[in-house]
Amino acid sequence: MSSSTETRYQEADLLTRAVENVLRKMIRFLVGRITLVKLQEMIRFIYVEEAEKKLRAEKPGRSVALTQLALNTGLDTRTLTRVRERLQEGGSRHRRQFLAELTPESAVVEAWASAVRAGAGDRVLKYGSEDAPFESLVRATISTRGITMPSIIQRLVDTRSVEQDRDTRQLRLLVDHFTPYLSDDEPNIVNAAFSAISNLLSTIEFNVTVGQSERLFQRQVWSFRLRPEDRADFRQAMRRKLEQYEQSSMDAIEPWEQERYGDELMTAGIGLYYFEESQG
């Protein structure tokens, strides 16, 4: 095997392992919040959209041929045509449908809440038998193959979507829309976390396309010689240090800020976070 071929294999292996590491941690978080089917659908739409943008940027003013798109995405032209049609429709209606079907229980809540809003359903439903209103709602909304009613009910209870009365065998709908989060603070934490991930990826995307002298600052500082019993004290020490950096960074940014917001202005800054490398 030639050295150039060996280098290409090493580069491909490095990229594969890096992507797997990122996806594994992201999927670990997404399990129970979005189904694999919906995640695949989301990735397919985004991949096609971004591939088309890339090809269009390479040849401005020219339409992107389906054969080119097929080569870059690995999808057949028939599938690409369907995806393109959905993207060209604007996506708002499909986005609402997508959000309502993130998980089987989310579809149930959306159907139930829609019926209540339309005056065609009750907020309190009986459950526990084949012809009970809740079971009828579920069967009319989703495929129940491989899914049990108790598991759906438990998930709805866990996500604070319904209140269960075991004595009367009734479920009360508590929300108007489904949310997969289990705590009041979690949505804000998740939004901030994924925003930080997005910003880091933007920096990486920029850095791999420019020369070394133009690259944005991108660093991590860590040690693999830490005792687990020192974890709490180490976390506190790093928190204090990061809070100092945060304040000094805000002070450094302030002189550059304009007095008023405007569409012509840009957003930029730095990211600060603590991490611990988990096993697996």
Coordinates of C-alpha atoms in Angstrom, one line a residue:
M1 CA 0.0 0.0 0.0
S2 CA 1.4 3.4 -1.0
S3 CA 2.1 6.1 1.6
S4 CA -0.5 8.4 0.1
T5 CA -3.2 5.7 0.3
E6 CA -2.2 4.9 3.9
T7 CA -2.5 8.6 4.7
R8 CA -6.0 8.8 3.2
Y9 CA -7.0 5.7 5.3
Q10 CA -5.7 7.3 8.4
E11 CA -7.5 10.6 7.7
A12 CA -10.8 8.8 7.1
D13 CA -10.3 6.8 10.3
L14 CA -9.6 9.9 12.3
L15 CA -12.7 11.7 10.9
T16 CA -14.9 8.6 11.5
R17 CA -13.8 8.2 15.1
A18 CA -14.2 11.9 15.8
V19 CA -17.7 12.1 14.3
E20 CA -18.7 8.9 16.2
N21 CA -17.5 10.3 19.5
V22 CA -19.5 13.5 19.1
L23 CA -22.6 11.7 17.8
R24 CA -22.5 9.1 20.6
K25 CA -22.6 11.8 23.3
M26 CA -25.3 13.7 21.5
I27 CA -27.5 10.6 20.9
R28 CA -27.0 9.6 24.5
F29 CA -28.7 12.8 25.4
L30 CA -31.4 12.5 22.7
V31 CA -32.6 9.0 23.6
G32 CA -36.1 9.3 24.9
R33 CA -36.5 12.9 23.6
I34 CA -36.5 12.2 19.9
T35 CA -36.9 8.9 18.0
L36 CA -34.3 7.5 15.7
V37 CA -36.7 7.7 12.8
K38 CA -37.2 11.5 13.4
L39 CA -33.5 12.1 13.9
Q40 CA -32.8 10.3 10.6
E41 CA -35.4 12.5 8.9
M42 CA -33.9 15.7 10.3
I43 CA -30.4 14.7 9.3
R44 CA -31.5 13.8 5.8
F45 CA -33.2 17.1 5.2
I46 CA -30.3 19.2 6.7
Y47 CA -27.7 17.2 4.8
V48 CA -29.4 17.7 1.5
E49 CA -30.0 21.4 2.1
E50 CA -26.3 22.0 3.1
A51 CA -25.0 19.9 0.3
E52 CA -27.0 21.9 -2.2
K53 CA -25.8 25.2 -0.7
K54 CA -22.2 24.0 -1.0
L55 CA -22.6 22.9 -4.6
R56 CA -24.3 26.2 -5.5
A57 CA -21.5 28.2 -3.8
E58 CA -18.9 26.3 -5.9
K59 CA -20.7 27.3 -9.1
P60 CA -22.7 30.5 -8.5
G61 CA -25.6 31.2 -10.9
R62 CA -26.0 27.6 -11.9
S63 CA -28.7 25.2 -10.7
V64 CA -27.5 22.0 -8.9
A65 CA -28.1 18.9 -10.9
L66 CA -29.8 15.9 -9.1
T67 CA -26.9 13.7 -10.2
Q68 CA -24.4 16.0 -8.4
L69 CA -26.5 16.0 -5.3
A70 CA -26.9 12.2 -5.4
L71 CA -23.1 11.8 -5.6
N72 CA -22.6 14.1 -2.6
T73 CA -25.4 12.7 -0.4
G74 CA -25.5 9.0 -1.4
L75 CA -29.3 9.3 -1.9
D76 CA -31.1 8.2 -5.1
T77 CA -32.7 10.9 -7.3
R78 CA -36.2 9.9 -6.4
T79 CA -35.6 10.4 -2.7
L80 CA -33.8 13.7 -3.4
T81 CA -36.7 15.0 -5.4
R82 CA -39.1 14.3 -2.5
V83 CA -36.7 16.0 0.0
R84 CA -36.3 19.0 -2.3
E85 CA -40.1 19.4 -2.7
R86 CA -40.5 19.4 1.1
L87 CA -37.7 22.0 1.5
Q88 CA -39.2 24.2 -1.3
E89 CA -42.6 24.3 0.4
G90 CA -41.1 26.5 3.1
G91 CA -41.3 23.8 5.9
S92 CA -43.5 25.6 8.4
R93 CA -46.3 23.1 8.2
H94 CA -43.9 20.2 8.0
R95 CA -41.9 21.6 10.9
R96 CA -45.0 21.7 13.1
Q97 CA -45.8 18.1 12.1
F98 CA -42.2 17.1 12.8
L99 CA -42.2 18.6 16.3
A100 CA -45.5 16.9 17.0
E101 CA -44.0 13.5 16.1
L102 CA -40.6 13.7 17.9
T103 CA -41.7 10.7 20.0
P104 CA -44.8 8.6 20.0
E105 CA -46.1 10.2 23.2
S106 CA -45.6 13.7 21.7
A107 CA -47.9 12.8 18.9
V108 CA -50.5 11.6 21.4
V109 CA -50.3 14.9 23.4
E110 CA -50.6 17.0 20.2
A111 CA -53.6 15.1 19.0
W112 CA -55.2 15.2 22.4
A113 CA -54.5 18.9 22.9
S114 CA -55.8 19.7 19.4
A115 CA -59.0 17.9 20.1
V116 CA -59.5 19.9 23.4
R117 CA -58.8 23.2 21.7
A118 CA -61.3 22.4 18.9
G119 CA -63.9 21.4 21.5
A120 CA -64.0 17.9 20.2
G121 CA -62.3 16.2 23.1
D122 CA -62.1 16.2 26.9
R123 CA -59.1 17.1 29.0
V124 CA -59.8 14.1 31.3
L125 CA -59.9 10.7 29.7
K126 CA -60.6 7.2 31.0
Y127 CA -58.0 4.5 30.4
G128 CA -57.5 0.8 31.2
S129 CA -59.5 -1.0 28.6
E130 CA -59.6 -1.7 24.9
D131 CA -62.5 0.7 24.2
A132 CA -61.4 3.4 26.8
P133 CA -61.2 6.9 25.3
F134 CA -57.4 7.2 25.9
E135 CA -56.6 3.8 24.3
S136 CA -58.8 4.9 21.3
L137 CA -57.0 8.2 21.0
V138 CA -53.6 6.4 21.0
R139 CA -54.6 3.8 18.4
A140 CA -56.0 6.6 16.2
T141 CA -52.8 8.7 16.5
I142 CA -49.8 6.3 16.3
S143 CA -48.8 2.8 15.5
T144 CA -48.8 0.8 18.7
R145 CA -46.7 -2.0 17.4
G146 CA -44.1 -2.8 20.0
I147 CA -45.5 -0.1 22.3
T148 CA -47.6 -0.7 25.4
M149 CA -50.2 1.6 26.9
P150 CA -48.6 1.5 30.4
S151 CA -45.3 2.6 28.8
I152 CA -46.9 5.6 27.1
I153 CA -48.8 6.6 30.2
Q154 CA -45.6 6.4 32.3
R155 CA -43.7 8.6 29.8
L156 CA -46.5 11.1 29.8
V157 CA -46.5 11.2 33.6
D158 CA -42.7 11.5 33.7
T159 CA -42.7 14.5 31.3
R160 CA -45.5 16.1 33.4
S161 CA -47.8 16.0 30.4
V162 CA -50.6 14.2 32.3
E163 CA -51.8 13.6 35.8
Q164 CA -52.7 10.0 36.5
D165 CA -55.4 8.9 39.0
R166 CA -55.0 5.2 39.5
D167 CA -58.1 4.9 41.6
T168 CA -60.5 6.3 39.0
R169 CA -58.3 5.2 36.1
Q170 CA -58.3 8.7 34.6
L171 CA -55.7 10.8 32.9
R172 CA -55.9 14.6 33.0
L173 CA -54.0 16.5 30.2
L174 CA -51.8 19.2 31.9
V175 CA -50.2 20.8 28.8
D176 CA -51.2 22.3 25.5
H177 CA -48.0 21.1 23.8
F178 CA -45.6 18.3 24.4
T179 CA -42.2 19.0 25.8
P180 CA -39.7 16.1 26.4
Y181 CA -37.9 18.0 29.2
L182 CA -38.2 16.7 32.8
S183 CA -37.3 19.8 34.8
D184 CA -38.1 23.5 34.7
D185 CA -34.5 24.5 34.1
E186 CA -33.6 21.9 31.5
P187 CA -34.9 23.7 28.4
N188 CA -32.7 26.7 29.1
I189 CA -29.7 24.5 29.9
V190 CA -30.1 22.5 26.7
N191 CA -30.6 25.6 24.6
A192 CA -27.4 27.2 26.0
A193 CA -25.5 24.0 25.5
F194 CA -26.4 23.4 21.9
S195 CA -25.8 27.1 21.2
A196 CA -22.3 26.7 22.6
I197 CA -21.8 23.5 20.5
S198 CA -23.0 25.3 17.4
N199 CA -20.6 28.2 18.0
L200 CA -17.6 25.9 18.5
L201 CA -18.4 24.0 15.2
S202 CA -18.6 27.4 13.4
T203 CA -15.1 28.2 14.7
I204 CA -13.8 24.8 13.6
E205 CA -15.5 25.2 10.2
F206 CA -13.8 28.5 9.7
N207 CA -10.4 27.3 10.9
V208 CA -10.2 24.4 8.5
T209 CA -10.8 26.7 5.5
V210 CA -8.2 29.4 6.2
G211 CA -4.5 29.7 6.6
Q212 CA -2.8 29.2 10.0
S213 CA -2.3 32.9 10.6
E214 CA -6.0 33.6 10.1
R215 CA -7.4 30.9 12.4
L216 CA -9.5 31.8 15.3
F217 CA -8.4 31.0 18.8
Q218 CA -9.4 27.4 19.7
R219 CA -8.0 25.7 22.7
Q220 CA -8.7 23.3 25.6
V221 CA -6.7 22.9 28.8
W222 CA -7.0 19.7 30.8
S223 CA -5.2 17.0 32.8
F224 CA -5.6 13.2 32.9
R225 CA -3.9 12.9 36.3
L226 CA -6.7 13.9 38.6
R227 CA -8.0 11.9 41.6
P228 CA -11.8 11.3 41.6
E229 CA -11.9 12.1 45.3
D230 CA -10.8 15.7 44.5
R231 CA -13.6 16.1 41.9
A232 CA -15.8 18.5 44.0
D233 CA -12.9 20.8 45.1
F234 CA -11.5 20.8 41.5
R235 CA -14.8 21.8 40.1
Q236 CA -15.1 24.7 42.5
A237 CA -11.6 25.8 41.7
M238 CA -12.2 25.8 38.0
R239 CA -15.6 27.5 38.5
R240 CA -13.8 30.4 40.3
K241 CA -11.2 30.6 37.5
L242 CA -13.9 30.6 34.8
E243 CA -15.9 33.3 36.5
Q244 CA -12.8 35.5 36.6
Y245 CA -12.3 34.9 32.9
E246 CA -16.0 35.6 32.2
Q247 CA -15.8 39.0 34.0
S248 CA -12.5 40.0 32.4
S249 CA -13.9 39.0 28.9
M250 CA -17.0 41.0 29.4
D251 CA -14.9 44.0 30.4
A252 CA -12.7 43.5 27.2
I253 CA -15.8 43.2 24.9
E254 CA -17.6 46.2 26.3
P255 CA -15.5 49.0 24.6
W256 CA -16.2 47.4 21.2
E257 CA -20.0 47.3 21.6
Q258 CA -22.2 49.8 19.8
E259 CA -24.9 51.7 21.7
R260 CA -27.7 50.4 19.5
Y261 CA -28.6 47.1 17.9
G262 CA -28.7 47.0 14.1
D263 CA -29.1 44.4 11.3
E264 CA -25.7 45.4 9.9
L265 CA -23.9 44.5 13.2
M266 CA -22.3 41.1 13.9
T267 CA -22.3 38.7 16.9
A268 CA -19.0 37.4 18.2
G269 CA -17.4 36.4 21.5
I270 CA -15.7 33.6 23.4
G271 CA -17.0 30.4 25.1
L272 CA -16.2 29.2 28.6
Y273 CA -17.1 25.8 30.0
Y274 CA -15.9 23.1 32.3
F275 CA -15.8 19.5 31.1
E276 CA -15.0 16.0 32.5
E277 CA -14.2 13.2 30.0
S278 CA -16.7 10.4 30.6
Q279 CA -16.0 6.7 29.8
G280 CA -17.8 5.0 26.9

